[in-house]
Amino acid sequence: MAEKLTSAANEAVKAAVRLRDSARFRRESGRFFLEGARLCADAAGSGCTPAQVFYTLEAAERYADYLAVLLPSARRACEIAGPVAEKLADTHTPQGVFGVFEIPPSGGETEPPGGAWLALENIQDPGNLGAISRTAEALGVRGVVLSGCCDRYNPKAQRAAMGSLLRLNLIGTDDLPSLLTRCAQRGFRTYASVPDAGALGVTQADFSGDVLVVIGNEGSGITRRTRETCTGLITIPMGGRAESLNANSAAAILIWEMMRGRVK
Amino acid sequence: MAEKLTSAANEAVKAAVRLRDSARFRRESGRFFLEGARLCADAAGSGCTPAQVFYTLEAAERYADYLAVLLPSARRACEIAGPVAEKLADTHTPQGVFGVFEIPPSGGETEPPGGAWLALENIQDPGNLGAISRTAEALGVRGVVLSGCCDRYNPKAQRAAMGSLLRLNLIGTDDLPSLLTRCAQRGFRTYASVPDAGALGVTQADFSGDVLVVIGNEGSGITRRTRETCTGLITIPMGGRAESLNANSAAAILIWEMMRGRVK
């Protein structure tokens, strides 16, 4: 029998809310919070240990399949009352399933070994970080380098990522230019994507072999040092009004062009 | 001197809030509501008459340039107090500039005359409608057919569109299959975009000349009748996990592929 939780003032509930809202608390405690039956099941399936799972009685019936995946590996499972679910929920139409997971240890790789890579520099919106990761995974990008971005364990980033931030090969760095230099020395083409009409159009660029495309901050783009370190500058030629692609649409087109020759 | 409005219970304020929240009230009154200095100025610049402009004293200083564009054509301008701005605001960080605009009369065209067109069928999320329109405009699509979509004057759609829904050549229809049939008779290639691996890959499709790509509902895709009416089915071949592109990323790639041969 699962433990029952009826008070939103319970310590476990308060800790889960802090994990939801504070990147610092996530870092300090080595845990993160997710909302949603499928997302929680995906996280468990990707090797993240569920420290706690919270679910309403209604959700236990409706999402029995996902909970069957999730609960066996959960250290603690709590059936929660409506007010507790309301306290935990961060979405408009909550499903009543929530989980606290252990942040997995960093993967072995610290440098892109080869293939087609993306690097995200200073992406600040969690929704953008998630959506770009989702596109990268869908199109078969080998891995993503993260430099100065918002916290990947932010619940909004995780929701937009649909699990991809937990499955993708991710490398974090606080010195992107040095990483790019080392990649270039090992034969990578490294492209900075910029809005300059004078840069090489993406349809002209060579994305074969070992290649890495850098996408910069939503407003200010790629930093000067990173831009100067890349082996080339690329841009999306536009037939319409310039500078009016949003961050996700531009990223989707860049990733697609990088992968275009690798898919049929 | 502008009129001053200090009460959120004022009739003009209440009407603006209704225009913000109700598609039906927008249709019945022939007006729509926008928030944001640049968006309002863009609307006026696109030929929409501002029936009313509301702005805070702080906004009058900060957004003087946009208001200089906006106010001369406004039938009524009101300086508003903080509580009125709070009542009108629908964003996290309101700028304090709001406008009620006349919905312009429909354009002359009722059929795509030629060139590269997009058709959106049953797109339900206003943010998606806006973002896809923004991409279409940026990449130089000639116009967009709307069938069964959410209201284009929804404030969330307008914000995501960054003015593109007011500038693009838009044709509304409640019978997309018939419009597609007539287009095909006039020599258009009409493509239904589908997630079927068996469909023609977008890199193999012929997007030259007169062409129209249909994008369907976020969850259920394109309706059977529309799909059967199109002259071809196309799909985005994916190297990674299938079916995991979000609606906006998929649309960006489809529009890009349609326009790829037309840009340098």
Short mmCIF file of N, CA and C in Angstrom, two decimals, chain A residues 115-197:
data_model
loop_
_atom_site.label_atom_id
_atom_site.label_comp_id
_atom_site.label_asym_id
_atom_site.label_seq_id
_atom_site.Cartn_x
_atom_site.Cartn_y
_atom_site.Cartn_z
N GLY A 115 31.09 13.15 -35.61
CA GLY A 115 29.70 13.19 -36.04
C GLY A 115 29.15 14.61 -36.05
N ALA A 116 27.81 14.72 -36.07
CA ALA A 116 27.15 16.02 -36.18
C ALA A 116 26.70 16.50 -34.81
N TRP A 117 27.23 17.62 -34.36
CA TRP A 117 26.94 18.15 -33.03
C TRP A 117 26.35 19.54 -33.09
N LEU A 118 25.63 19.85 -32.02
CA LEU A 118 25.07 21.18 -31.84
C LEU A 118 25.72 21.76 -30.60
N ALA A 119 25.95 23.07 -30.57
CA ALA A 119 26.34 23.72 -29.31
C ALA A 119 25.38 24.87 -29.06
N LEU A 120 24.84 24.93 -27.87
CA LEU A 120 23.92 26.02 -27.50
C LEU A 120 24.63 26.93 -26.52
N GLU A 121 24.74 28.20 -26.89
CA GLU A 121 25.45 29.16 -26.04
C GLU A 121 24.46 30.19 -25.47
N ASN A 122 24.35 30.21 -24.16
CA ASN A 122 23.53 31.21 -23.45
C ASN A 122 22.06 31.22 -23.86
N ILE A 123 21.49 30.08 -24.21
CA ILE A 123 20.04 30.00 -24.42
C ILE A 123 19.40 30.18 -23.05
N GLN A 124 18.55 31.19 -22.92
CA GLN A 124 18.04 31.56 -21.60
C GLN A 124 16.62 31.10 -21.32
N ASP A 125 15.84 30.87 -22.36
CA ASP A 125 14.45 30.48 -22.15
C ASP A 125 14.35 28.96 -22.03
N PRO A 126 13.82 28.45 -20.92
CA PRO A 126 13.75 26.99 -20.74
C PRO A 126 12.95 26.32 -21.85
N GLY A 127 11.87 26.97 -22.30
CA GLY A 127 11.07 26.39 -23.38
C GLY A 127 11.88 26.24 -24.65
N ASN A 128 12.72 27.22 -24.95
CA ASN A 128 13.58 27.13 -26.13
C ASN A 128 14.62 26.01 -25.98
N LEU A 129 15.24 25.95 -24.81
CA LEU A 129 16.24 24.88 -24.58
C LEU A 129 15.61 23.52 -24.82
N GLY A 130 14.40 23.33 -24.28
CA GLY A 130 13.71 22.05 -24.45
C GLY A 130 13.32 21.78 -25.88
N ALA A 131 12.74 22.78 -26.54
CA ALA A 131 12.25 22.58 -27.91
C ALA A 131 13.41 22.30 -28.87
N ILE A 132 14.52 23.01 -28.71
CA ILE A 132 15.68 22.80 -29.60
C ILE A 132 16.26 21.40 -29.37
N SER A 133 16.30 20.97 -28.12
CA SER A 133 16.80 19.61 -27.84
C SER A 133 15.91 18.56 -28.48
N ARG A 134 14.60 18.81 -28.41
CA ARG A 134 13.65 17.87 -28.99
C ARG A 134 13.88 17.74 -30.50
N THR A 135 14.08 18.87 -31.16
CA THR A 135 14.35 18.85 -32.60
C THR A 135 15.67 18.13 -32.89
N ALA A 136 16.69 18.43 -32.08
CA ALA A 136 18.00 17.80 -32.29
C ALA A 136 17.90 16.28 -32.19
N GLU A 137 17.15 15.82 -31.20
CA GLU A 137 17.00 14.37 -31.05
C GLU A 137 16.22 13.77 -32.21
N ALA A 138 15.12 14.43 -32.59
CA ALA A 138 14.27 13.91 -33.67
C ALA A 138 15.06 13.76 -34.97
N LEU A 139 15.96 14.70 -35.22
CA LEU A 139 16.68 14.70 -36.49
C LEU A 139 18.00 13.93 -36.41
N GLY A 140 18.29 13.34 -35.25
CA GLY A 140 19.42 12.43 -35.17
C GLY A 140 20.76 13.08 -34.88
N VAL A 141 20.76 14.29 -34.28
CA VAL A 141 22.02 14.91 -33.90
C VAL A 141 22.74 14.01 -32.88
N ARG A 142 24.06 13.91 -32.98
CA ARG A 142 24.82 12.98 -32.15
C ARG A 142 24.91 13.43 -30.69
N GLY A 143 24.91 14.74 -30.46
CA GLY A 143 24.95 15.24 -29.10
C GLY A 143 24.91 16.75 -29.09
N VAL A 144 24.74 17.33 -27.89
CA VAL A 144 24.60 18.77 -27.75
C VAL A 144 25.54 19.28 -26.66
N VAL A 145 26.32 20.30 -26.99
CA VAL A 145 27.17 20.97 -26.01
C VAL A 145 26.38 22.14 -25.42
N LEU A 146 26.36 22.25 -24.10
CA LEU A 146 25.63 23.34 -23.44
C LEU A 146 26.63 24.26 -22.76
N SER A 147 26.52 25.56 -23.07
CA SER A 147 27.44 26.53 -22.47
C SER A 147 26.65 27.76 -22.02
N GLY A 148 26.57 27.97 -20.73
CA GLY A 148 25.90 29.17 -20.20
C GLY A 148 24.39 29.18 -20.36
N CYS A 149 23.79 28.03 -20.65
CA CYS A 149 22.33 27.98 -20.84
C CYS A 149 21.60 27.92 -19.50
N CYS A 150 20.30 28.13 -19.54
CA CYS A 150 19.48 27.95 -18.34
C CYS A 150 19.55 26.48 -17.91
N ASP A 151 19.12 26.21 -16.70
CA ASP A 151 19.23 24.86 -16.12
C ASP A 151 18.43 23.83 -16.93
N ARG A 152 19.12 22.78 -17.35
CA ARG A 152 18.44 21.75 -18.16
C ARG A 152 17.39 20.99 -17.36
N TYR A 153 17.47 21.05 -16.03
CA TYR A 153 16.48 20.35 -15.19
C TYR A 153 15.31 21.24 -14.80
N ASN A 154 15.24 22.44 -15.36
CA ASN A 154 14.06 23.29 -15.20
C ASN A 154 12.84 22.53 -15.72
N PRO A 155 11.74 22.48 -14.96
CA PRO A 155 10.58 21.69 -15.40
C PRO A 155 10.01 22.14 -16.75
N LYS A 156 10.06 23.45 -17.04
CA LYS A 156 9.56 23.92 -18.34
C LYS A 156 10.44 23.40 -19.47
N ALA A 157 11.76 23.40 -19.26
CA ALA A 157 12.68 22.86 -20.27
C ALA A 157 12.40 21.38 -20.49
N GLN A 158 12.21 20.66 -19.39
CA GLN A 158 11.96 19.22 -19.48
C GLN A 158 10.65 18.92 -20.21
N ARG A 159 9.62 19.73 -19.94
CA ARG A 159 8.34 19.49 -20.62
C ARG A 159 8.47 19.73 -22.12
N ALA A 160 9.12 20.86 -22.50
CA ALA A 160 9.28 21.16 -23.93
C ALA A 160 10.16 20.12 -24.61
N ALA A 161 11.08 19.53 -23.85
CA ALA A 161 12.03 18.57 -24.41
C ALA A 161 11.40 17.20 -24.62
N MET A 162 10.26 16.93 -23.98
CA MET A 162 9.60 15.63 -24.10
C MET A 162 10.58 14.47 -23.85
N GLY A 163 11.42 14.63 -22.86
CA GLY A 163 12.35 13.56 -22.51
C GLY A 163 13.70 13.62 -23.20
N SER A 164 13.80 14.45 -24.26
CA SER A 164 15.04 14.43 -25.04
C SER A 164 16.25 14.91 -24.23
N LEU A 165 16.02 15.84 -23.28
CA LEU A 165 17.15 16.33 -22.47
C LEU A 165 17.68 15.25 -21.53
N LEU A 166 16.90 14.19 -21.33
CA LEU A 166 17.37 13.08 -20.49
C LEU A 166 18.00 11.96 -21.32
N ARG A 167 17.70 11.97 -22.64
CA ARG A 167 18.21 10.89 -23.49
C ARG A 167 19.42 11.31 -24.31
N LEU A 168 19.47 12.61 -24.68
CA LEU A 168 20.54 13.09 -25.55
C LEU A 168 21.89 13.02 -24.87
N ASN A 169 22.91 12.87 -25.68
CA ASN A 169 24.29 12.97 -25.26
C ASN A 169 24.60 14.45 -25.03
N LEU A 170 24.72 14.88 -23.76
CA LEU A 170 24.93 16.29 -23.45
C LEU A 170 26.30 16.50 -22.81
N ILE A 171 26.98 17.53 -23.26
CA ILE A 171 28.28 17.89 -22.67
C ILE A 171 28.19 19.33 -22.20
N GLY A 172 28.43 19.57 -20.92
CA GLY A 172 28.43 20.94 -20.40
C GLY A 172 29.84 21.51 -20.40
N THR A 173 29.95 22.80 -20.71
CA THR A 173 31.28 23.43 -20.65
C THR A 173 31.12 24.88 -20.20
N ASP A 174 32.12 25.40 -19.50
CA ASP A 174 32.09 26.83 -19.21
C ASP A 174 33.15 27.55 -20.03
N ASP A 175 33.73 26.86 -20.99
CA ASP A 175 34.69 27.50 -21.90
C ASP A 175 34.48 26.96 -23.31
N LEU A 176 33.43 27.45 -23.94
CA LEU A 176 33.08 26.96 -25.28
C LEU A 176 34.18 27.24 -26.31
N PRO A 177 34.78 28.44 -26.32
CA PRO A 177 35.82 28.68 -27.34
C PRO A 177 36.95 27.65 -27.28
N SER A 178 37.39 27.27 -26.08
CA SER A 178 38.48 26.28 -26.00
C SER A 178 38.02 24.93 -26.54
N LEU A 179 36.79 24.54 -26.20
CA LEU A 179 36.27 23.28 -26.71
C LEU A 179 36.20 23.31 -28.24
N LEU A 180 35.78 24.46 -28.79
CA LEU A 180 35.68 24.58 -30.25
C LEU A 180 37.06 24.49 -30.90
N THR A 181 38.05 25.10 -30.27
CA THR A 181 39.42 25.05 -30.79
C THR A 181 39.92 23.61 -30.83
N ARG A 182 39.67 22.88 -29.75
CA ARG A 182 40.12 21.49 -29.72
C ARG A 182 39.38 20.65 -30.79
N CYS A 183 38.08 20.91 -30.94
CA CYS A 183 37.32 20.20 -31.98
C CYS A 183 37.92 20.47 -33.36
N ALA A 184 38.21 21.74 -33.64
CA ALA A 184 38.77 22.11 -34.95
C ALA A 184 40.11 21.41 -35.17
N GLN A 185 40.91 21.32 -34.10
CA GLN A 185 42.21 20.65 -34.22
C GLN A 185 42.05 19.17 -34.55
N ARG A 186 40.91 18.60 -34.14
CA ARG A 186 40.66 17.19 -34.44
C ARG A 186 39.89 17.03 -35.75
N GLY A 187 39.76 18.09 -36.54
CA GLY A 187 39.18 17.96 -37.86
C GLY A 187 37.71 18.35 -37.99
N PHE A 188 37.10 18.86 -36.90
CA PHE A 188 35.72 19.32 -36.99
C PHE A 188 35.64 20.62 -37.79
N ARG A 189 34.59 20.76 -38.61
CA ARG A 189 34.18 22.08 -39.06
C ARG A 189 33.30 22.66 -37.96
N THR A 190 33.55 23.87 -37.51
CA THR A 190 32.72 24.48 -36.47
C THR A 190 32.11 25.76 -37.03
N TYR A 191 30.78 25.79 -37.07
CA TYR A 191 30.07 26.92 -37.68
C TYR A 191 29.32 27.74 -36.62
N ALA A 192 29.52 29.05 -36.65
CA ALA A 192 28.71 29.96 -35.83
C ALA A 192 27.53 30.41 -36.68
N SER A 193 26.31 30.21 -36.19
CA SER A 193 25.14 30.68 -36.95
C SER A 193 24.84 32.13 -36.56
N VAL A 194 24.77 32.99 -37.56
CA VAL A 194 24.64 34.44 -37.34
C VAL A 194 23.60 35.02 -38.30
N PRO A 195 23.05 36.20 -37.96
CA PRO A 195 22.05 36.78 -38.86
C PRO A 195 22.66 37.68 -39.94
N ASP A 196 23.98 37.58 -40.17
CA ASP A 196 24.63 38.45 -41.15
C ASP A 196 24.39 37.97 -42.57
N ALA A 197 23.91 38.86 -43.41
CA ALA A 197 23.66 38.49 -44.80
C ALA A 197 24.97 38.11 -45.50
#
